[in-house]
Amino acid sequence: MSDTIELVDYDARWPALFKAEQQAIRAALGPEIEACIVHIGSTAVPGLPAKPIIDILLIAPVTAQWPSFIEPLEGLGYVFWPDNPRRDRMFFVKGMPPYGTGRTHHVHVRVPADAQAELRFRDQLRAHPELAAQYVDVKRALATRYRDDREAYTEGKSRFIRELLAAACVDGA
């Protein structure tokens, strides 16, 4: 299986898949790690079509602890991306070829301030079905146009997200 962009209808199992992974990550990291583990992305928005990848935001304020996340997450089947151009973030993927048949989970490690936009966007989509519908239209168009170009797909979504968050700040939503 290739690493192509594929959107599927909302799957009611996604929240349970997140919860199971959240518990596994919490157990793997241990109680001494101060972190909040939350469900983000399209799979966290009821009814929203998505790539069938559970996006997990691991909010950890003590960046000195971050390197200690690599081994426990690798033990859960994640692959760490050491070449992330954003040195103020960490990123892990589970299931990505050639280590699996297809991506199943992403873990995004951020400090609290850097996590806020992701959480606001998720909450905007949950609270405003008309915005969620617009986002679905954008995602479908991008998935068709950039089926095999994950970076272009992601950048296209990012433009929409930035515009939505800027408008939400202006509108006070």
PDB file of C-alpha atoms in Angstrom:
ATOM      1  CA  MET A   1       0.000   0.000   0.000  1.00  0.00           C
ATOM      2  CA  SER A   2       1.319   3.433  -0.848  1.00  0.00           C
ATOM      3  CA  ASP A   3       1.196   6.510   1.348  1.00  0.00           C
ATOM      4  CA  THR A   4      -1.565   8.216  -0.637  1.00  0.00           C
ATOM      5  CA  ILE A   5      -4.229  10.625   0.610  1.00  0.00           C
ATOM      6  CA  GLU A   6      -7.497   8.779   1.133  1.00  0.00           C
ATOM      7  CA  LEU A   7     -10.524  10.310   2.827  1.00  0.00           C
ATOM      8  CA  VAL A   8     -13.128   8.018   4.348  1.00  0.00           C
ATOM      9  CA  ASP A   9     -16.485   8.639   5.985  1.00  0.00           C
ATOM     10  CA  TYR A  10     -16.518   9.284   9.722  1.00  0.00           C
ATOM     11  CA  ASP A  11     -15.996   6.125  11.753  1.00  0.00           C
ATOM     12  CA  ALA A  12     -17.707   6.028  15.150  1.00  0.00           C
ATOM     13  CA  ARG A  13     -14.821   3.844  16.422  1.00  0.00           C
ATOM     14  CA  TRP A  14     -12.286   6.693  16.130  1.00  0.00           C
ATOM     15  CA  PRO A  15     -12.869   8.098  19.655  1.00  0.00           C
ATOM     16  CA  ALA A  16     -12.357   4.607  21.158  1.00  0.00           C
ATOM     17  CA  LEU A  17      -9.223   4.065  19.063  1.00  0.00           C
ATOM     18  CA  PHE A  18      -7.895   7.367  20.384  1.00  0.00           C
ATOM     19  CA  LYS A  19      -8.771   6.456  23.982  1.00  0.00           C
ATOM     20  CA  ALA A  20      -6.957   3.122  23.721  1.00  0.00           C
ATOM     21  CA  GLU A  21      -3.873   4.792  22.257  1.00  0.00           C
ATOM     22  CA  GLN A  22      -4.013   7.587  24.834  1.00  0.00           C
ATOM     23  CA  GLN A  23      -3.932   4.982  27.610  1.00  0.00           C
ATOM     24  CA  ALA A  24      -1.080   3.075  25.951  1.00  0.00           C
ATOM     25  CA  ILE A  25       0.970   6.259  25.534  1.00  0.00           C
ATOM     26  CA  ARG A  26       0.306   7.344  29.112  1.00  0.00           C
ATOM     27  CA  ALA A  27       1.412   3.912  30.375  1.00  0.00           C
ATOM     28  CA  ALA A  28       4.511   3.885  28.153  1.00  0.00           C
ATOM     29  CA  LEU A  29       5.623   7.366  29.227  1.00  0.00           C
ATOM     30  CA  GLY A  30       5.023   6.686  32.896  1.00  0.00           C
ATOM     31  CA  PRO A  31       3.605   8.840  35.670  1.00  0.00           C
ATOM     32  CA  GLU A  32       6.655  11.087  36.007  1.00  0.00           C
ATOM     33  CA  ILE A  33       6.021  12.717  32.609  1.00  0.00           C
ATOM     34  CA  GLU A  34       3.845  15.815  32.837  1.00  0.00           C
ATOM     35  CA  ALA A  35       1.766  15.718  29.670  1.00  0.00           C
ATOM     36  CA  CYS A  36      -1.756  16.133  28.402  1.00  0.00           C
ATOM     37  CA  ILE A  37      -2.766  13.716  25.636  1.00  0.00           C
ATOM     38  CA  VAL A  38      -5.691  14.866  23.474  1.00  0.00           C
ATOM     39  CA  HIS A  39      -7.450  13.850  20.259  1.00  0.00           C
ATOM     40  CA  ILE A  40      -7.121  16.378  17.427  1.00  0.00           C
ATOM     41  CA  GLY A  41      -7.572  16.447  13.690  1.00  0.00           C
ATOM     42  CA  SER A  42     -10.562  15.412  11.631  1.00  0.00           C
ATOM     43  CA  THR A  43     -11.022  12.080  13.394  1.00  0.00           C
ATOM     44  CA  ALA A  44     -11.744  14.113  16.547  1.00  0.00           C
ATOM     45  CA  VAL A  45     -14.721  15.882  14.953  1.00  0.00           C
ATOM     46  CA  PRO A  46     -17.907  13.763  14.972  1.00  0.00           C
ATOM     47  CA  GLY A  47     -19.317  13.251  11.494  1.00  0.00           C
ATOM     48  CA  LEU A  48     -16.298  14.634   9.624  1.00  0.00           C
ATOM     49  CA  PRO A  49     -14.764  12.571   6.803  1.00  0.00           C
ATOM     50  CA  ALA A  50     -11.037  12.118   7.329  1.00  0.00           C
ATOM     51  CA  LYS A  51      -7.917  10.265   6.473  1.00  0.00           C
ATOM     52  CA  PRO A  52      -8.248   7.219   8.769  1.00  0.00           C
ATOM     53  CA  ILE A  53      -5.341   8.384  10.933  1.00  0.00           C
ATOM     54  CA  ILE A  54      -5.823   9.181  14.608  1.00  0.00           C
ATOM     55  CA  ASP A  55      -4.014  12.454  15.354  1.00  0.00           C
ATOM     56  CA  ILE A  56      -2.835  12.756  18.927  1.00  0.00           C
ATOM     57  CA  LEU A  57      -1.513  15.914  20.510  1.00  0.00           C
ATOM     58  CA  LEU A  58       0.913  15.271  23.342  1.00  0.00           C
ATOM     59  CA  ILE A  59       1.195  18.572  25.172  1.00  0.00           C
ATOM     60  CA  ALA A  60       4.353  18.488  27.267  1.00  0.00           C
ATOM     61  CA  PRO A  61       5.672  21.723  28.777  1.00  0.00           C
ATOM     62  CA  VAL A  62       9.101  20.406  29.830  1.00  0.00           C
ATOM     63  CA  THR A  63      10.993  20.215  26.536  1.00  0.00           C
ATOM     64  CA  ALA A  64      14.036  18.739  28.261  1.00  0.00           C
ATOM     65  CA  GLN A  65      11.949  15.566  28.739  1.00  0.00           C
ATOM     66  CA  TRP A  66      11.028  15.241  25.070  1.00  0.00           C
ATOM     67  CA  PRO A  67      13.989  13.047  24.027  1.00  0.00           C
ATOM     68  CA  SER A  68      12.860  10.530  26.633  1.00  0.00           C
ATOM     69  CA  PHE A  69       9.600  10.050  24.663  1.00  0.00           C
ATOM     70  CA  ILE A  70      11.337   8.429  21.691  1.00  0.00           C
ATOM     71  CA  GLU A  71      12.056   4.986  23.108  1.00  0.00           C
ATOM     72  CA  PRO A  72       8.654   4.432  24.790  1.00  0.00           C
ATOM     73  CA  LEU A  73       6.768   5.555  21.679  1.00  0.00           C
ATOM     74  CA  GLU A  74       8.970   3.396  19.447  1.00  0.00           C
ATOM     75  CA  GLY A  75       8.023   0.525  21.765  1.00  0.00           C
ATOM     76  CA  LEU A  76       4.394   1.165  20.783  1.00  0.00           C
ATOM     77  CA  GLY A  77       5.283   0.940  17.071  1.00  0.00           C
ATOM     78  CA  TYR A  78       5.834   4.638  16.351  1.00  0.00           C
ATOM     79  CA  VAL A  79       8.618   5.943  14.148  1.00  0.00           C
ATOM     80  CA  PHE A  80      10.201   9.229  15.212  1.00  0.00           C
ATOM     81  CA  TRP A  81      10.865  11.826  12.505  1.00  0.00           C
ATOM     82  CA  PRO A  82      14.236  13.294  13.538  1.00  0.00           C
ATOM     83  CA  ASP A  83      14.468  15.512  10.443  1.00  0.00           C
ATOM     84  CA  ASN A  84      11.441  17.631  11.342  1.00  0.00           C
ATOM     85  CA  PRO A  85      12.316  21.165  10.202  1.00  0.00           C
ATOM     86  CA  ARG A  86      10.399  22.478  13.234  1.00  0.00           C
ATOM     87  CA  ARG A  87      12.907  21.863  16.028  1.00  0.00           C
ATOM     88  CA  ASP A  88      10.369  23.141  18.563  1.00  0.00           C
ATOM     89  CA  ARG A  89       8.128  20.129  17.841  1.00  0.00           C
ATOM     90  CA  MET A  90       8.395  16.353  17.683  1.00  0.00           C
ATOM     91  CA  PHE A  91       6.446  14.076  15.342  1.00  0.00           C
ATOM     92  CA  PHE A  92       5.851  10.316  15.405  1.00  0.00           C
ATOM     93  CA  VAL A  93       4.033   8.075  12.915  1.00  0.00           C
ATOM     94  CA  LYS A  94       2.616   4.597  13.430  1.00  0.00           C
ATOM     95  CA  GLY A  95       2.071   2.230  10.500  1.00  0.00           C
ATOM     96  CA  MET A  96       3.807   4.248   7.783  1.00  0.00           C
ATOM     97  CA  PRO A  97       5.280   2.175   4.958  1.00  0.00           C
ATOM     98  CA  PRO A  98       7.709   0.447   4.994  1.00  0.00           C
ATOM     99  CA  TYR A  99       7.092  -0.136   8.733  1.00  0.00           C
ATOM    100  CA  GLY A 100       3.421  -0.966   8.220  1.00  0.00           C
ATOM    101  CA  THR A 101       0.709  -1.128   5.604  1.00  0.00           C
ATOM    102  CA  GLY A 102      -0.535   2.424   6.157  1.00  0.00           C
ATOM    103  CA  ARG A 103      -0.469   5.247   8.671  1.00  0.00           C
ATOM    104  CA  THR A 104      -2.796   4.653  11.609  1.00  0.00           C
ATOM    105  CA  HIS A 105      -1.687   7.234  14.189  1.00  0.00           C
ATOM    106  CA  HIS A 106       0.303  10.442  14.422  1.00  0.00           C
ATOM    107  CA  VAL A 107       1.663  11.882  17.661  1.00  0.00           C
ATOM    108  CA  HIS A 108       2.434  15.609  17.618  1.00  0.00           C
ATOM    109  CA  VAL A 109       4.499  16.766  20.601  1.00  0.00           C
ATOM    110  CA  ARG A 110       4.102  20.440  21.453  1.00  0.00           C
ATOM    111  CA  VAL A 111       4.410  22.888  24.316  1.00  0.00           C
ATOM    112  CA  PRO A 112       1.105  24.289  25.637  1.00  0.00           C
ATOM    113  CA  ALA A 113       1.288  27.620  23.759  1.00  0.00           C
ATOM    114  CA  ASP A 114       2.027  25.844  20.466  1.00  0.00           C
ATOM    115  CA  ALA A 115      -0.907  23.473  20.976  1.00  0.00           C
ATOM    116  CA  GLN A 116      -3.581  26.157  21.222  1.00  0.00           C
ATOM    117  CA  ALA A 117      -4.238  26.650  17.500  1.00  0.00           C
ATOM    118  CA  GLU A 118      -4.828  22.909  16.972  1.00  0.00           C
ATOM    119  CA  LEU A 119      -7.273  22.812  19.863  1.00  0.00           C
ATOM    120  CA  ARG A 120      -9.109  25.988  18.766  1.00  0.00           C
ATOM    121  CA  PHE A 121      -9.465  24.645  15.230  1.00  0.00           C
ATOM    122  CA  ARG A 122     -10.857  21.319  16.429  1.00  0.00           C
ATOM    123  CA  ASP A 123     -13.269  23.117  18.740  1.00  0.00           C
ATOM    124  CA  GLN A 124     -14.399  25.511  15.973  1.00  0.00           C
ATOM    125  CA  LEU A 125     -15.247  22.554  13.722  1.00  0.00           C
ATOM    126  CA  ARG A 126     -17.098  20.789  16.523  1.00  0.00           C
ATOM    127  CA  ALA A 127     -19.121  23.893  17.360  1.00  0.00           C
ATOM    128  CA  HIS A 128     -19.870  25.131  13.821  1.00  0.00           C
ATOM    129  CA  PRO A 129     -21.172  22.516  11.357  1.00  0.00           C
ATOM    130  CA  GLU A 130     -21.095  25.040   8.497  1.00  0.00           C
ATOM    131  CA  LEU A 131     -17.336  25.496   8.982  1.00  0.00           C
ATOM    132  CA  ALA A 132     -16.863  21.740   9.173  1.00  0.00           C
ATOM    133  CA  ALA A 133     -18.742  21.385   5.865  1.00  0.00           C
ATOM    134  CA  GLN A 134     -16.482  23.998   4.242  1.00  0.00           C
ATOM    135  CA  TYR A 135     -13.442  22.156   5.555  1.00  0.00           C
ATOM    136  CA  VAL A 136     -14.706  18.873   4.097  1.00  0.00           C
ATOM    137  CA  ASP A 137     -15.077  20.531   0.686  1.00  0.00           C
ATOM    138  CA  VAL A 138     -11.508  21.865   0.900  1.00  0.00           C
ATOM    139  CA  LYS A 139     -10.129  18.487   1.980  1.00  0.00           C
ATOM    140  CA  ARG A 140     -11.927  16.582  -0.775  1.00  0.00           C
ATOM    141  CA  ALA A 141     -10.687  18.970  -3.454  1.00  0.00           C
ATOM    142  CA  LEU A 142      -7.126  18.781  -2.120  1.00  0.00           C
ATOM    143  CA  ALA A 143      -7.231  14.983  -1.807  1.00  0.00           C
ATOM    144  CA  THR A 144      -8.267  14.724  -5.446  1.00  0.00           C
ATOM    145  CA  ARG A 145      -5.667  17.204  -6.640  1.00  0.00           C
ATOM    146  CA  TYR A 146      -2.788  16.036  -4.423  1.00  0.00           C
ATOM    147  CA  ARG A 147      -3.534  12.346  -3.941  1.00  0.00           C
ATOM    148  CA  ASP A 148       0.170  11.431  -3.853  1.00  0.00           C
ATOM    149  CA  ASP A 149       1.584  14.699  -2.491  1.00  0.00           C
ATOM    150  CA  ARG A 150       1.049  14.789   1.272  1.00  0.00           C
ATOM    151  CA  GLU A 151       2.974  18.063   1.679  1.00  0.00           C
ATOM    152  CA  ALA A 152       0.840  19.941  -0.866  1.00  0.00           C
ATOM    153  CA  TYR A 153      -2.336  18.484   0.660  1.00  0.00           C
ATOM    154  CA  THR A 154      -1.270  19.571   4.132  1.00  0.00           C
ATOM    155  CA  GLU A 155      -0.273  23.063   2.993  1.00  0.00           C
ATOM    156  CA  GLY A 156      -3.642  23.521   1.296  1.00  0.00           C
ATOM    157  CA  LYS A 157      -5.432  22.566   4.504  1.00  0.00           C
ATOM    158  CA  SER A 158      -3.139  24.842   6.504  1.00  0.00           C
ATOM    159  CA  ARG A 159      -4.228  27.874   4.472  1.00  0.00           C
ATOM    160  CA  PHE A 160      -7.878  27.146   5.261  1.00  0.00           C
ATOM    161  CA  ILE A 161      -7.077  26.593   8.938  1.00  0.00           C
ATOM    162  CA  ARG A 162      -5.146  29.870   9.238  1.00  0.00           C
ATOM    163  CA  GLU A 163      -8.009  31.775   7.593  1.00  0.00           C
ATOM    164  CA  LEU A 164     -10.626  30.148   9.814  1.00  0.00           C
ATOM    165  CA  LEU A 165      -8.678  30.867  12.999  1.00  0.00           C
ATOM    166  CA  ALA A 166      -8.004  34.464  11.962  1.00  0.00           C
ATOM    167  CA  ALA A 167     -11.704  34.982  11.238  1.00  0.00           C
ATOM    168  CA  ALA A 168     -12.660  33.370  14.554  1.00  0.00           C
ATOM    169  CA  CYS A 169     -10.389  35.807  16.401  1.00  0.00           C
ATOM    170  CA  VAL A 170     -11.927  38.772  14.593  1.00  0.00           C
ATOM    171  CA  ASP A 171     -15.474  37.524  15.137  1.00  0.00           C
ATOM    172  CA  GLY A 172     -14.790  36.622  18.755  1.00  0.00           C
ATOM    173  CA  ALA A 173     -15.962  33.057  18.191  1.00  0.00           C
TER     174      ALA A 173
END
